PDB file of C-alpha atoms in Angstrom:
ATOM      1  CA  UNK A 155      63.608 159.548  62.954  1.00 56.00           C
ATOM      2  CA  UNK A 156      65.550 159.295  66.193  1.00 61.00           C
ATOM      3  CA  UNK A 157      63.682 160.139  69.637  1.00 65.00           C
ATOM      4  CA  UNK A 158      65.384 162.693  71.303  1.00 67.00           C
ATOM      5  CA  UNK A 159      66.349 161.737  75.175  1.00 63.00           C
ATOM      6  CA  UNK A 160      66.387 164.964  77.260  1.00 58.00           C
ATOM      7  CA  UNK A 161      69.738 164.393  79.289  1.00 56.00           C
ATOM      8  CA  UNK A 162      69.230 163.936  83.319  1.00 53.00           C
ATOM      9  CA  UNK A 163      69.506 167.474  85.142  1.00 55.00           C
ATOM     10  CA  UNK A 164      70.936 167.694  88.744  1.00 57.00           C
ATOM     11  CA  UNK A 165      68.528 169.431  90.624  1.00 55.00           C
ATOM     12  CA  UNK A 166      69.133 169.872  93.875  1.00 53.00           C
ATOM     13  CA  UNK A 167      65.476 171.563  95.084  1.00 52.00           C
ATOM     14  CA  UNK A 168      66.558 172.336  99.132  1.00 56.00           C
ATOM     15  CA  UNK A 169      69.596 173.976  98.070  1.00 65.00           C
ATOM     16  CA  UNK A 170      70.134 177.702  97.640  1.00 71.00           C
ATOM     17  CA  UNK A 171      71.589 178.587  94.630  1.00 80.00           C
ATOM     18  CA  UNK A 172      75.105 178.767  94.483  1.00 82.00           C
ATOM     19  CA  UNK A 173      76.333 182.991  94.660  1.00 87.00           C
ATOM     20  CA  UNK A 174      77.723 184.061  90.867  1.00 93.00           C
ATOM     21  CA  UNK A 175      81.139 185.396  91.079  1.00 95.00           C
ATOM     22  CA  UNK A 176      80.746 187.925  90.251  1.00 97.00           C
ATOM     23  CA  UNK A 177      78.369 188.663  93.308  1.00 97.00           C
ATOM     24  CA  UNK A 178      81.581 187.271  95.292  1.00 97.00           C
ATOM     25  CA  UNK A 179      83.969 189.145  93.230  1.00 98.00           C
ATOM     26  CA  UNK A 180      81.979 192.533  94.263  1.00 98.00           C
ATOM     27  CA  UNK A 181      81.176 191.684  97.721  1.00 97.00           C
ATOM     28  CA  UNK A 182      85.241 191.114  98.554  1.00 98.00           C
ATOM     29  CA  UNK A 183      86.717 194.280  96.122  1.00 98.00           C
ATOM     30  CA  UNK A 184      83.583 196.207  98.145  1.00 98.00           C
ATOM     31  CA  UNK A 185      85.017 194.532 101.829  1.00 98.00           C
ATOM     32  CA  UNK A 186      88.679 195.136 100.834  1.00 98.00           C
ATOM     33  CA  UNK A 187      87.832 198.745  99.649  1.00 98.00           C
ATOM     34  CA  UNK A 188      86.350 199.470 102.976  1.00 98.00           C
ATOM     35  CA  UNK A 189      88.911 197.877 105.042  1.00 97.00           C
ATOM     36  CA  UNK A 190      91.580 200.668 103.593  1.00 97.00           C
ATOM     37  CA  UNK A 191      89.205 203.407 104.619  1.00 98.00           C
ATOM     38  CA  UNK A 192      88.624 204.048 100.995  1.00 98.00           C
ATOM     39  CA  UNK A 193      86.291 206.028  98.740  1.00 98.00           C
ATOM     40  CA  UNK A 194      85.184 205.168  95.376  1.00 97.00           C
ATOM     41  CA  UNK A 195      86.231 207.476  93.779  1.00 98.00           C
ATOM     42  CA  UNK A 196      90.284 207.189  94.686  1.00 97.00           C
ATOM     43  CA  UNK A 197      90.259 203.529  94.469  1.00 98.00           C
ATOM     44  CA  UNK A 198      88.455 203.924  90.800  1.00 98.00           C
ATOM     45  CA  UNK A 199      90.946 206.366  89.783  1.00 98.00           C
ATOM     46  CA  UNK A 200      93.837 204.170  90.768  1.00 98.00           C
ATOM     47  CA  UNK A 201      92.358 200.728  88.728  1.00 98.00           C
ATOM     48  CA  UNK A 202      91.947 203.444  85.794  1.00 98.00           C
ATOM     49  CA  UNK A 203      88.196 203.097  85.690  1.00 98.00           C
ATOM     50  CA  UNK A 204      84.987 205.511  86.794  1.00 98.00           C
ATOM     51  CA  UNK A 205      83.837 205.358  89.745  1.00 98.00           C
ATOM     52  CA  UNK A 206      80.258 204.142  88.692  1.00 98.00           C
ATOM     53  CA  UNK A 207      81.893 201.445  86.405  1.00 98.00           C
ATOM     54  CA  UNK A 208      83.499 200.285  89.984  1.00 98.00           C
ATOM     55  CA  UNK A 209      80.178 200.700  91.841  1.00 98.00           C
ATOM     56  CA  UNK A 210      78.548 198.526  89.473  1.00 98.00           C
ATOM     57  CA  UNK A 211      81.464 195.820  89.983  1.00 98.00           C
ATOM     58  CA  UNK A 212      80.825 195.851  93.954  1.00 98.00           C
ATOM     59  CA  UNK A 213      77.018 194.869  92.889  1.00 98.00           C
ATOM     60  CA  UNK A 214      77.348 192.247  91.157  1.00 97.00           C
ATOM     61  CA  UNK A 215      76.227 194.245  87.929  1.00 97.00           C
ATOM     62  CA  UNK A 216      79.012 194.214  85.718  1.00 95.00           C
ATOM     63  CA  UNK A 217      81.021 191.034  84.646  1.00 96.00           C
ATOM     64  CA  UNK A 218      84.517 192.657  83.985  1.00 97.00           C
ATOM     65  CA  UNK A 219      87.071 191.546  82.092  1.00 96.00           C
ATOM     66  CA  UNK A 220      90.137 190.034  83.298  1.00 95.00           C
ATOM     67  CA  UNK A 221      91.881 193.302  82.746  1.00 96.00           C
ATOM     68  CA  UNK A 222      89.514 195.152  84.942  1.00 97.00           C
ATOM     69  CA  UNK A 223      89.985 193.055  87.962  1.00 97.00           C
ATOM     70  CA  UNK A 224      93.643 192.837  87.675  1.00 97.00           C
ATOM     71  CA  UNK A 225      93.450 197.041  87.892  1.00 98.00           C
ATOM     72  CA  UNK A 226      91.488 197.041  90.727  1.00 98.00           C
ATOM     73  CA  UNK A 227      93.172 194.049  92.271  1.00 98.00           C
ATOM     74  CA  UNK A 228      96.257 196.300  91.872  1.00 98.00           C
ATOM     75  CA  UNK A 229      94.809 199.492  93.152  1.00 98.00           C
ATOM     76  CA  UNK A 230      93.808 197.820  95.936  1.00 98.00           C
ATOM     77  CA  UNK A 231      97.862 196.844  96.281  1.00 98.00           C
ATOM     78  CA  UNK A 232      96.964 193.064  95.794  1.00 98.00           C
ATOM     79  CA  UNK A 233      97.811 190.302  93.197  1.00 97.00           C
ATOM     80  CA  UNK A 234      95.197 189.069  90.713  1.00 96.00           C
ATOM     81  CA  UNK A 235      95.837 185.415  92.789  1.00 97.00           C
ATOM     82  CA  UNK A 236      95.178 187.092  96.250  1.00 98.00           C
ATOM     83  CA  UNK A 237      92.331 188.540  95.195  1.00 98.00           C
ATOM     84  CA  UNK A 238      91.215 185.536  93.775  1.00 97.00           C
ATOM     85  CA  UNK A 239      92.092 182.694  96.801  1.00 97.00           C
ATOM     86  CA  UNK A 240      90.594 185.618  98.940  1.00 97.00           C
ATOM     87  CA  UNK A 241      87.059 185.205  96.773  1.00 97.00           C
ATOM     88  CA  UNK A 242      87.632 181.454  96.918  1.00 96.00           C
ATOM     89  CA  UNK A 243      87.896 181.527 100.588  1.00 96.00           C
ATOM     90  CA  UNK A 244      84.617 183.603 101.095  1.00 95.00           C
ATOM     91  CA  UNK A 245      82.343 181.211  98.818  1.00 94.00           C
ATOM     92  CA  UNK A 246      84.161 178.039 100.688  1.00 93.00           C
ATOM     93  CA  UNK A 247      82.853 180.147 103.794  1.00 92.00           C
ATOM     94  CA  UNK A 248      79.434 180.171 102.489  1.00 88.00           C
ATOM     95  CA  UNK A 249      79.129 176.602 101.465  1.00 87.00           C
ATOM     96  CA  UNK A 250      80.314 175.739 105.005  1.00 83.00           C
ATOM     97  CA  UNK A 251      77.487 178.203 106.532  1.00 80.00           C
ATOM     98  CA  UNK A 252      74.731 176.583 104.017  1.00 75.00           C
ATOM     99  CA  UNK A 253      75.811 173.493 105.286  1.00 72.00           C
ATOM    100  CA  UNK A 254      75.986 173.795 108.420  1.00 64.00           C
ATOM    101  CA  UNK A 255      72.344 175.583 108.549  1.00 57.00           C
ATOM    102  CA  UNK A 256      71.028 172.372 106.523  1.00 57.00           C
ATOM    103  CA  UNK A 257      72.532 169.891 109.125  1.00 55.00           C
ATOM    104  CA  UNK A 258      70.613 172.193 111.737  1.00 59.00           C
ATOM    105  CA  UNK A 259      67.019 171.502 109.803  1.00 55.00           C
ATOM    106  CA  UNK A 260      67.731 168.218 109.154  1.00 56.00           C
ATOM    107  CA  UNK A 261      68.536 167.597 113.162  1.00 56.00           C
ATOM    108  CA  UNK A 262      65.395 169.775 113.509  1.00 56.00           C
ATOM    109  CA  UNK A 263      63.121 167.588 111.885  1.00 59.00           C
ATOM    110  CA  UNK A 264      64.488 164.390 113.021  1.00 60.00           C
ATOM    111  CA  UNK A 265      63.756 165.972 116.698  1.00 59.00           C
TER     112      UNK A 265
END
């Protein structure tokens, strides 16, 4: 019988763990949202969708479909690919942060 060879995991043990996106996703329709002086409520009714179902989107505790964040994207008056670069810009943002707060420790410890 063949042995089976567990395949090599990259763990990276200092590191944080990367955010999901759809923590990112949430954190910029919630930022965006706020930055039009917004409720819930009138941006939910716009993108077609309750205004919990939204809520839970901002959280991180839904994983919409594509559907639903086109719909908000557009109730929010923005392009599925603004909204998107706009996400990709805030966890580019964060990986810069994380890595400038490791080069900090390690500078720390070499001290």
């Amino acid at each position: 019988m063949a042995e089976i060879i567990p395949l090599p995991t990259k763990t990276h043990p200092s590191r944080e763990p990367e955010p999901l996106w759809r923590d990112a996703l949430g954190d910029r329709l919630r930022r965006l949202r706020h930055e039009r002086g917004e409720r819930l409520a009138d941006t939910a009714q716009r993108a077609g969708v309750s205004p919990q179902y939204l809520s839970e989107i901002e959280r991180g505790l839904k994983e919409p479909s594509s559907e639903m964040i086109a719909a908000v994207a557009g109730a929010l008056e923005l392009t599925l690919i603004e909204l998107t670069a706009g996400v990709v810009d805030d966890l580019r943002s964060r990986a810069a942060e994380r890595a400038v707060v490791g080069c900090r420790a390690a500078y720390a410890l070499a001290a």
